Coordinates of C-alpha atoms and ligand atoms in Angstrom, one line a residue:
M1 CA 71.2 66.9 125.8
A2 CA 74.3 68.3 124.2
A3 CA 74.5 67.8 120.5
T4 CA 77.5 65.7 119.3
Q5 CA 79.2 65.7 115.9
P6 CA 80.5 62.5 114.4
T7 CA 84.2 62.8 114.4
T8 CA 86.8 61.3 112.0
Q9 CA 89.3 61.0 114.9
T10 CA 90.0 57.4 116.0
A11 CA 91.0 56.0 119.4
D12 CA 94.1 54.2 118.3
R13 CA 95.7 56.9 116.0
H14 CA 98.7 58.9 116.9
R15 CA 97.6 62.0 118.7
V16 CA 99.3 65.3 117.9
V17 CA 98.3 68.3 120.0
I18 CA 99.3 71.7 118.8
I19 CA 99.1 74.7 121.1
G20 CA 98.3 78.1 119.4
S21 CA 96.6 79.1 116.2
G22 CA 99.1 81.6 115.0
F23 CA 101.7 81.2 112.3
G24 CA 103.3 78.1 113.9
G25 CA 100.1 76.4 115.0
L26 CA 98.2 76.8 111.7
F27 CA 101.1 75.9 109.4
G28 CA 102.0 72.9 111.6
T29 CA 98.4 71.6 111.6
K30 CA 98.1 72.1 107.8
Q31 CA 101.4 70.2 107.2
L32 CA 99.8 67.2 108.9
R33 CA 96.7 67.1 106.8
R34 CA 97.8 64.0 104.8
S35 CA 99.5 62.2 107.9
D36 CA 97.9 59.3 109.7
V37 CA 97.3 61.2 113.0
D38 CA 94.6 63.0 114.8
V39 CA 95.5 66.7 115.3
T40 CA 93.9 68.8 118.1
I41 CA 94.8 72.5 117.9
V42 CA 94.2 74.1 121.3
A43 CA 94.2 78.0 121.1
K44 CA 93.0 80.8 123.3
T45 CA 91.3 82.6 120.4
T46 CA 88.9 81.4 117.9
H47 CA 90.9 82.9 115.1
H48 CA 94.3 82.7 113.4
L49 CA 95.9 86.1 113.6
F50 CA 98.1 87.8 110.8
Q51 CA 100.0 89.9 113.3
P52 CA 102.0 91.8 110.8
L53 CA 98.9 93.8 109.6
L54 CA 97.5 94.6 113.2
Y55 CA 98.6 98.2 112.7
Q56 CA 96.4 98.5 109.7
V57 CA 93.3 97.5 111.9
A58 CA 94.5 100.0 114.4
T59 CA 94.6 102.9 111.9
G60 CA 91.4 102.0 110.1
I61 CA 92.7 100.6 106.9
L62 CA 91.6 96.9 107.4
S63 CA 88.9 95.2 109.2
Q64 CA 89.6 92.6 111.9
G65 CA 88.0 89.9 110.0
E66 CA 90.5 90.3 107.1
I67 CA 93.5 89.6 109.3
A68 CA 91.9 87.2 111.8
P69 CA 89.8 84.5 110.1
P70 CA 88.2 81.7 112.2
T71 CA 90.6 78.8 112.6
R72 CA 87.6 76.4 112.4
E73 CA 86.7 77.7 109.0
I74 CA 90.3 77.5 107.7
L75 CA 90.5 73.9 108.9
S76 CA 87.0 72.8 108.1
S77 CA 88.0 70.6 105.2
Q78 CA 91.1 69.0 107.1
K79 CA 89.2 66.0 108.5
N80 CA 91.9 65.0 110.8
A81 CA 92.0 68.2 112.7
Q82 CA 89.9 69.4 115.5
V83 CA 89.8 72.8 116.9
L84 CA 89.5 73.3 120.6
L85 CA 89.0 76.8 122.3
G86 CA 90.9 77.2 125.5
E87 CA 93.8 78.8 127.2
V88 CA 96.5 76.2 128.0
T89 CA 97.4 76.6 131.7
D90 CA 99.4 73.5 132.3
I91 CA 101.5 71.0 130.2
D92 CA 102.3 67.7 132.1
L93 CA 105.3 66.2 130.3
D94 CA 105.1 62.9 132.2
A95 CA 101.5 62.4 131.8
H96 CA 101.6 63.6 128.3
T97 CA 98.6 65.9 128.7
V98 CA 97.7 69.6 128.1
T99 CA 95.2 71.3 130.4
S100 CA 93.3 74.2 128.9
Q101 CA 90.7 76.5 130.5
V102 CA 87.8 78.6 129.0
L103 CA 85.5 80.6 131.2
G104 CA 85.9 78.2 134.2
R105 CA 85.7 75.0 132.0
S106 CA 88.7 73.0 132.3
T107 CA 89.8 70.3 129.6
V108 CA 92.6 67.8 129.7
T109 CA 93.8 66.7 126.3
P110 CA 96.2 63.8 126.0
Y111 CA 98.9 63.7 123.3
D112 CA 101.5 61.4 121.8
S113 CA 103.4 64.3 120.1
L114 CA 103.1 67.9 121.2
I115 CA 103.9 71.1 119.2
V116 CA 104.0 74.3 121.3
A117 CA 103.5 77.4 119.2
A118 CA 102.1 79.8 121.8
G119 CA 104.1 82.8 120.6
A120 CA 105.0 85.9 122.6
G121 CA 103.4 88.9 124.4
Q122 CA 104.3 92.5 124.8
S123 CA 107.1 93.3 127.3
Y124 CA 107.1 96.5 129.3
F125 CA 110.6 95.6 130.6
G126 CA 109.2 95.2 134.2
N127 CA 106.9 98.2 134.0
D128 CA 103.7 96.3 133.3
H129 CA 101.6 99.2 134.7
F130 CA 102.5 101.2 131.5
A131 CA 100.2 98.8 129.7
E132 CA 97.1 100.7 131.1
F133 CA 98.1 103.9 129.3
A134 CA 100.0 102.6 126.4
P135 CA 98.5 99.5 124.9
G136 CA 100.8 97.2 123.0
M137 CA 100.0 95.6 119.7
K138 CA 99.7 91.8 119.9
S139 CA 95.9 91.1 119.5
I140 CA 92.8 92.1 117.8
D141 CA 91.6 93.6 121.2
D142 CA 94.8 95.7 121.3
A143 CA 94.2 96.8 117.7
L144 CA 90.6 97.8 118.2
E145 CA 91.6 99.5 121.5
L146 CA 94.2 101.5 119.7
R147 CA 91.8 102.4 116.9
G148 CA 89.5 103.8 119.5
R149 CA 92.2 105.7 121.2
I150 CA 93.7 107.2 118.1
F151 CA 90.3 108.3 116.4
G152 CA 89.0 109.2 119.8
A153 CA 91.8 111.6 120.4
F154 CA 90.9 113.5 117.3
E155 CA 87.2 113.7 118.5
M156 CA 88.2 114.9 121.9
A157 CA 90.5 117.5 120.4
E158 CA 87.6 118.9 118.2
I159 CA 85.5 119.2 121.3
G160 CA 88.3 120.9 123.3
A161 CA 89.1 123.3 120.4
T162 CA 85.4 124.2 120.1
R163 CA 85.4 125.1 123.7
G164 CA 88.6 127.2 123.3
E165 CA 90.8 124.8 125.2
N166 CA 94.5 123.8 124.5
V167 CA 94.3 120.5 122.8
D168 CA 98.0 119.9 122.1
H169 CA 98.1 116.8 124.4
L170 CA 95.2 115.3 122.3
L171 CA 96.9 115.9 119.0
T172 CA 100.2 114.4 120.1
F173 CA 100.7 110.7 119.3
V174 CA 103.7 108.8 120.8
V175 CA 104.8 105.5 119.5
V176 CA 107.4 103.8 121.7
G177 CA 109.7 101.4 119.8
A178 CA 111.3 102.0 116.3
G179 CA 111.3 98.5 115.1
P180 CA 109.1 97.5 112.1
T181 CA 105.8 97.7 114.0
G182 CA 106.6 101.1 115.6
V183 CA 107.7 102.5 112.2
E184 CA 104.7 101.2 110.3
M185 CA 102.4 102.6 113.1
A186 CA 104.0 106.0 113.1
G187 CA 103.8 106.3 109.4
Q188 CA 100.3 105.4 109.3
I189 CA 99.1 107.8 112.0
A190 CA 101.0 110.6 110.1
E191 CA 99.1 109.6 106.9
L192 CA 95.9 109.6 108.9
A193 CA 96.4 113.1 110.2
H194 CA 97.8 114.6 107.1
R195 CA 95.8 112.9 104.3
T196 CA 92.7 111.2 105.6
L197 CA 91.3 113.4 108.3
H198 CA 92.1 116.9 107.4
K199 CA 88.8 117.7 105.7
D200 CA 86.7 116.0 108.4
F201 CA 87.1 118.5 111.3
R202 CA 86.1 122.1 111.6
S203 CA 87.8 123.3 114.8
I204 CA 91.1 121.5 114.6
N205 CA 93.7 121.3 111.8
T206 CA 94.7 117.5 111.9
R207 CA 97.8 118.3 110.0
Q208 CA 99.2 120.0 113.0
A209 CA 99.1 116.8 114.9
R210 CA 102.5 115.7 116.1
V211 CA 103.5 112.0 115.6
I212 CA 106.7 111.1 117.7
L213 CA 108.6 107.9 117.4
V214 CA 110.8 107.2 120.4
D215 CA 113.4 104.5 121.0
A216 CA 116.4 103.9 123.3
A217 CA 118.3 102.4 120.3
P218 CA 120.5 104.9 118.2
Q219 CA 118.8 104.1 114.9
V220 CA 115.4 103.0 113.5
L221 CA 114.8 99.5 112.3
P222 CA 118.0 98.1 113.9
P223 CA 117.8 94.6 112.4
F224 CA 117.8 96.3 108.9
G225 CA 121.3 97.6 109.2
E226 CA 122.4 101.3 109.4
K227 CA 121.8 102.3 105.8
L228 CA 118.2 101.2 105.6
G229 CA 117.8 102.6 109.2
I230 CA 118.9 106.0 107.9
K231 CA 116.7 105.8 104.9
A232 CA 113.6 104.7 106.9
K233 CA 114.3 107.7 109.4
S234 CA 114.5 110.3 106.5
E235 CA 111.3 108.9 104.9
L236 CA 109.5 109.2 108.3
E237 CA 110.8 112.8 108.7
K238 CA 109.4 113.6 105.2
L239 CA 106.0 112.4 106.4
G240 CA 106.2 114.8 109.4
V241 CA 107.1 112.1 112.0
E242 CA 109.5 113.3 114.8
V243 CA 112.0 110.6 115.5
I244 CA 113.7 110.7 118.9
L245 CA 116.5 108.1 119.4
G246 CA 118.7 107.2 122.3
A247 CA 115.8 108.0 124.7
M248 CA 114.7 105.4 127.3
V249 CA 110.9 105.8 128.3
T250 CA 111.1 105.9 132.1
D251 CA 107.4 106.6 132.9
V252 CA 104.0 106.5 131.3
D253 CA 100.8 107.9 132.7
E254 CA 97.4 109.0 131.6
R255 CA 98.5 112.3 130.1
G256 CA 102.1 111.7 128.7
I257 CA 105.5 109.8 128.8
E258 CA 108.7 110.7 130.4
M259 CA 112.0 109.9 128.7
K260 CA 115.6 110.0 129.9
F261 CA 118.5 110.5 127.5
K262 CA 122.0 109.2 127.8
D263 CA 123.3 112.4 129.0
G264 CA 120.9 112.3 132.0
R265 CA 118.4 114.9 130.6
V266 CA 114.7 114.0 131.4
E267 CA 112.0 115.2 129.1
R268 CA 108.3 114.8 129.2
I269 CA 105.9 114.7 126.2
E270 CA 102.2 115.5 127.0
S271 CA 100.2 112.9 125.0
V272 CA 97.0 111.1 125.5
A273 CA 97.3 108.5 122.7
K274 CA 100.4 106.4 123.2
I275 CA 101.2 103.2 121.6
W276 CA 103.8 100.5 122.9
A277 CA 105.7 98.7 120.2
A278 CA 108.8 97.9 122.0
G279 CA 109.8 94.5 123.5
V280 CA 108.5 91.0 123.5
Q281 CA 108.2 88.5 126.3
A282 CA 107.8 84.8 125.2
N283 CA 104.7 82.9 126.3
P284 CA 104.8 82.0 130.0
L285 CA 104.2 78.3 129.0
G286 CA 108.0 78.3 128.2
R287 CA 108.6 78.6 132.0
T288 CA 106.4 75.5 132.7
L289 CA 108.4 73.6 130.1
S290 CA 111.7 74.9 131.4
E291 CA 110.9 73.7 135.0
Q292 CA 110.0 70.2 133.8
T293 CA 113.0 69.7 131.6
G294 CA 115.9 72.0 132.9
A295 CA 116.1 73.8 129.4
P296 CA 117.1 77.4 130.3
L297 CA 115.1 80.5 129.5
D298 CA 116.7 83.7 128.2
R299 CA 116.0 87.2 129.3
A300 CA 112.9 87.4 127.0
G301 CA 111.5 84.1 128.3
R302 CA 112.4 82.1 125.2
I303 CA 113.4 78.4 125.9
A304 CA 116.6 76.8 124.6
V305 CA 115.5 73.9 122.4
N306 CA 117.7 71.1 120.7
P307 CA 118.7 71.7 117.1
D308 CA 115.6 69.5 116.0
L309 CA 113.3 72.0 118.1
T310 CA 112.5 69.2 120.7
L311 CA 113.0 69.6 124.4
P312 CA 115.8 67.8 126.3
G313 CA 114.7 64.4 127.3
H314 CA 111.4 64.9 125.5
P315 CA 111.8 64.0 121.7
E316 CA 108.0 64.0 121.5
V317 CA 107.7 67.7 122.4
F318 CA 108.6 70.4 119.8
V319 CA 108.6 74.2 120.5
V320 CA 108.5 76.5 117.6
G321 CA 108.3 80.3 116.7
D322 CA 108.6 83.2 119.0
M323 CA 109.0 80.9 122.1
I324 CA 112.4 79.4 121.1
N325 CA 116.0 80.5 121.6
L326 CA 118.0 78.8 119.1
D327 CA 120.9 80.1 117.0
H328 CA 119.8 83.7 117.5
L329 CA 116.8 83.1 115.2
P330 CA 114.6 86.2 115.0
G331 CA 110.9 86.5 116.2
V332 CA 109.4 86.6 112.7
A333 CA 106.7 84.7 111.0
Q334 CA 108.9 82.6 108.8
V335 CA 110.9 81.1 111.8
A336 CA 107.5 80.0 113.2
I337 CA 106.2 78.7 109.8
Q338 CA 109.3 76.8 108.8
G339 CA 109.7 75.4 112.3
A340 CA 106.2 74.2 112.6
K341 CA 106.4 72.5 109.1
Y342 CA 109.7 70.9 110.1
A343 CA 108.2 69.5 113.4
A344 CA 105.2 68.1 111.6
K345 CA 107.4 66.4 109.0
E346 CA 109.6 65.0 111.8
I347 CA 106.5 63.6 113.4
D348 CA 105.4 62.1 110.1
N349 CA 108.8 60.6 109.3
R350 CA 108.8 58.8 112.7
L351 CA 105.4 57.3 112.1
K352 CA 106.6 56.1 108.8
S353 CA 109.9 54.9 110.4
K354 CA 111.7 57.2 108.0
P355 CA 115.1 58.7 109.2
S356 CA 115.0 62.2 110.7
A357 CA 115.8 65.1 108.3
G358 CA 118.4 66.3 110.9
P359 CA 118.6 69.6 112.6
F360 CA 116.3 72.5 111.8
H361 CA 117.6 75.0 109.2
Y362 CA 116.0 78.3 108.9
F363 CA 115.8 79.9 105.5
D364 CA 115.9 83.7 105.7
K365 CA 113.6 85.0 103.0
G366 CA 114.3 88.7 104.0
S367 CA 112.6 91.4 106.1
M368 CA 110.6 94.4 105.0
A369 CA 108.8 97.2 106.6
I370 CA 106.3 99.7 105.0
I371 CA 106.7 103.3 105.9
S372 CA 103.7 104.9 104.2
R373 CA 101.9 104.4 100.9
F374 CA 104.4 103.6 98.1
R375 CA 107.4 103.7 100.5
A376 CA 109.0 100.7 102.2
V377 CA 112.4 99.2 102.9
A378 CA 113.4 95.6 102.3
L379 CA 116.4 93.6 103.2
I380 CA 116.8 90.3 101.1
G381 CA 120.1 88.7 101.8
K382 CA 122.6 91.5 101.1
L383 CA 120.2 93.2 98.7
R384 CA 118.7 96.5 99.9
V385 CA 115.5 97.6 98.2
T386 CA 113.8 100.9 99.0
G387 CA 110.9 103.0 97.7
V388 CA 108.0 102.0 95.4
L389 CA 109.7 98.6 94.4
A390 CA 110.1 97.5 98.1
W391 CA 106.4 98.7 98.6
L392 CA 105.2 96.5 95.6
M393 CA 107.2 93.5 97.1
W394 CA 105.5 94.1 100.5
L395 CA 102.1 94.2 98.8
A396 CA 102.6 91.0 96.9
L397 CA 104.0 89.1 99.8
H398 CA 101.3 90.1 102.2
L399 CA 98.7 89.2 99.7
I400 CA 100.1 85.7 99.3
Y401 CA 100.1 85.2 103.1
I402 CA 96.7 86.6 104.0
T403 CA 94.6 83.6 104.8
G404 CA 91.7 82.9 102.4
F405 CA 90.6 84.2 98.9
K406 CA 87.8 86.4 100.4
S407 CA 90.1 88.1 102.8
R408 CA 92.6 88.8 100.0
V409 CA 90.0 90.4 97.9
T410 CA 88.6 92.7 100.4
A411 CA 92.0 93.7 101.8
L412 CA 93.0 94.6 98.2
L413 CA 90.1 96.8 98.0
H414 CA 90.7 98.4 101.3
W415 CA 94.3 99.1 100.4
A416 CA 93.0 100.7 97.1
V417 CA 90.7 102.9 99.2
S418 CA 93.6 104.1 101.5
F419 CA 96.7 104.1 99.2
I420 CA 95.2 105.2 95.9
G421 CA 92.5 107.3 97.5
R422 CA 92.8 109.0 101.0
G423 CA 90.1 107.1 102.9
R424 CA 90.0 104.6 105.5
S425 CA 87.2 102.0 105.3
E426 CA 87.4 100.9 109.0
R427 CA 86.9 103.9 111.1
T428 CA 84.3 102.6 113.4
T429 CA 85.2 102.8 117.1
T430 CA 83.1 102.2 120.4
E431 CA 83.6 103.2 124.0
Q432 CA 83.7 99.5 125.0
Q433 CA 86.6 98.9 122.6
I434 CA 88.6 101.7 124.5
F435 CA 87.6 100.9 128.0
A436 CA 86.5 97.3 128.4
R437 CA 90.1 96.1 128.9
S438 CA 90.5 98.2 132.0
A439 CA 87.1 97.3 133.2
L440 CA 87.8 93.6 132.9
S441 CA 91.1 93.8 134.4
R442 CA 89.4 95.0 137.6
L443 CA 87.4 91.8 137.9
K444 CA 89.3 89.3 140.0
R445 CA 89.1 86.5 137.4
G446 CA 88.6 88.4 134.3
A447 CA 85.7 87.4 132.0
T448 CA 85.2 84.2 133.9
D449 CA 83.5 86.4 136.7
L450 CA 80.8 87.5 134.2
V451 CA 79.7 83.9 133.5
S452 CA 78.9 81.3 135.9
D453 CA 81.4 78.2 136.2
P454 CA 79.9 74.9 135.4
G455 CA 78.6 73.5 138.6
A456 CA 78.5 76.9 140.3
Y457 CA 75.4 77.6 138.2
D458 CA 73.7 74.3 139.4
A459 CA 74.7 75.1 143.0
A460 CA 73.4 78.6 142.8
R461 CA 70.1 77.3 141.3
A462 CA 69.7 74.7 144.1
M463 CA 70.4 77.3 146.7
L464 CA 67.8 79.5 145.1
E465 CA 65.3 76.7 145.0
T466 CA 65.8 75.9 148.7
T467 CA 65.3 79.7 149.7
R468 CA 62.3 80.0 147.5
R469 CA 60.8 76.9 148.9
A470 CA 61.5 78.1 152.5
E471 CA 59.8 81.4 151.7
L472 CA 56.8 79.9 150.2
E473 CA 56.3 77.6 153.1
E474 CA 56.6 80.6 155.5
R475 CA 54.0 82.5 153.5
A476 CA 51.6 79.5 153.5
L477 CA 51.9 79.2 157.3
E478 CA 51.3 82.9 157.7
E479 CA 48.1 82.7 155.5
A480 CA 46.9 79.7 157.6
R481 CA 47.5 81.7 160.8
L482 CA 45.7 84.6 159.5
T483 CA 42.7 82.6 158.4
D484 CA 42.5 80.7 161.7
A485 CA 42.7 84.0 163.6
G486 CA 40.0 85.7 161.4
E487 CA 42.5 88.5 160.6
R488 CA 42.1 88.4 156.8
G489 CA 41.5 91.7 154.9
V490 CA 43.1 95.1 154.9
P491 CA 41.5 98.1 157.0
V492 CA 39.9 100.6 154.7
E493 CA 41.9 103.6 156.0
Q494 CA 45.1 101.7 155.4
A495 CA 44.2 100.7 151.9
S496 CA 43.3 104.3 150.9
S497 CA 46.6 105.6 152.0
V498 CA 48.5 103.4 149.7
G499 CA 49.7 105.1 146.6
Ligands
FAD501 C1 102.4 94.0 115.4 C2 103.4 93.0 114.9 C3 104.0 93.0 113.6 C4 104.7 92.0 113.1 N1 105.3 92.2 111.9 C5 106.0 91.1 111.4 C6 106.4 91.3 110.1 O1 106.2 92.2 109.3 N2 107.2 90.2 109.6 C7 107.4 89.1 110.2 O2 107.9 88.0 109.8 N3 107.0 88.9 111.5 C8 106.2 89.8 112.1 N4 105.8 89.8 113.4 C9 106.1 88.7 114.2 C10 105.4 87.5 113.9 O3 103.9 87.9 113.8 C11 105.6 86.4 114.9 O4 107.0 86.1 114.8 C12 104.9 85.2 114.6 O5 103.5 85.4 114.7 C13 105.2 84.0 115.5 O6 104.4 82.9 115.3 P1 104.1 81.9 116.6 O7 103.2 80.9 116.0 O8 105.3 81.6 117.3 O9 103.1 82.9 117.5 P2 101.8 83.6 117.2 O10 101.5 83.9 115.8 O11 101.8 84.8 118.2 O12 100.7 82.6 117.7 C14 100.6 82.2 119.0 C15 99.3 81.5 119.2 O13 99.2 81.0 120.5 C16 98.0 81.3 121.2 N5 98.2 81.2 122.5 C17 99.0 82.0 123.3 N6 99.0 81.6 124.5 C18 98.3 80.5 124.6 C19 97.8 79.6 125.6 N7 98.2 79.7 126.8 N8 96.9 78.7 125.4 C20 96.5 78.5 124.2 N9 96.9 79.3 123.1 C21 97.7 80.3 123.4 C22 97.7 82.6 120.6 O14 96.2 82.9 120.8 C23 98.1 82.4 119.2 O15 97.0 81.8 118.5 C24 105.0 90.9 114.0 C25 104.4 90.7 115.1 C26 103.6 91.7 115.7 C27 103.0 91.6 117.1

């Protein structure tokens, strides 16, 4: 019999369903902790994810646990919140239900108010096959796969060099996309090659590794403005990163990438480890919502929402964060956090019959990108900050937003190891981290094919029982026939030839 837990959720309380346990989902749920509502947070991972630090997991600075604490643990003391694992596959705005799936198990969750905070995925601009050879950086799986590919490339280069082979393609790392993620990733791979690994290998000189940052745009960090873009580029070059701008990636395969320049020139870079940090595509749930409300989607799949973040004709449904297209708001954590808190407050106001706070207003707290240890750029309003000061601001801000005291302390220790020393505490990689994604993608229904669906297991067992029973009956009949015919026993010559 299945064990059941007493729940503090009651049948007649207002039901808020929140889709996603990222920045929007988590902060929206927490905002409702004192409200007279039952909150169900449905997310396809069991953890909350601090995406801005994924690149540090990929380059061995932090462990995945530090940036991805269990949502259930974070919300364990919030009695009005229940956490449900599942990938939402349908939202029925008329029936007020959300349908989620996990490994063949389907759950329908009814709601009175809904907050959709399902974020965005990687966009390969219509070339999804690039993903096989150049993983993006959106999830813990991505970061661990990239960690395996980056450290694995150095390992393979060492073997190749020992055998006298050319290993240039193994020691060339290409990062596509010169936004904050691409810049941070390129900077960290360069530090890895030049500072961390150079004493660890015997046949290769890791300091000769090439780290190349490619973008179709004419500058790095376009949202930070020209001056900070130039500063960031020169800092990257000081680190030994080659920055190639105005180059559109036209092909990616196992051994390299091909780029086309504005003057028509086509160049190929031989590289095994490639990282895709260009382009985002809003969650496909936006399309479901668009089809039911007529709210248009932009090219990145983001849905146009009302100024109060609700959907046309559905004041009970809020969409927040990376999924929305409103007033050119950027896809950053603060848009999701502030939007989700706003939506939660609106729900609470309605229940208390208080007036609405009016349209959602985003307060821009600024942007920053770390280039390497002690080097960062920050844009706060019109103020530009660079160098050590920007880096210290980055450090303080990230410490505040990392969830949980334990994670903050261990992250601080790992930063000390990597930034004051030259080590990386999290260099463990496995073959499965690198190859499991490709293997799973070959299964028709992904991981669902590895476990039996409920019902399918019972059906399979019943079939097995029937077959076994038939076999037993057949054997019993044969035994009876042999006994009746006096044919029992095995002839001596036949028995001695066995084995
Ligand atoms: C590598 C990287 C670096 C970044 N760096 C910065 C930075 O430095 N500063 C900054 O401000 N922003 C940064 N961002 C952007 C920032 O992380 C996002 O803007 C923010 O996470 C958006 O929050 P969200 O709640 O909309 O979505 P997310 O935080 O992405 O959360 C989406 C949630 O929905 C869940 N989900 C998705 N689909 C489903 C489904 N079908 N069913 C159930 N659950 C689902 C996901 O598992 C996840 O829990 C970065 C992003 C990335 C990827």
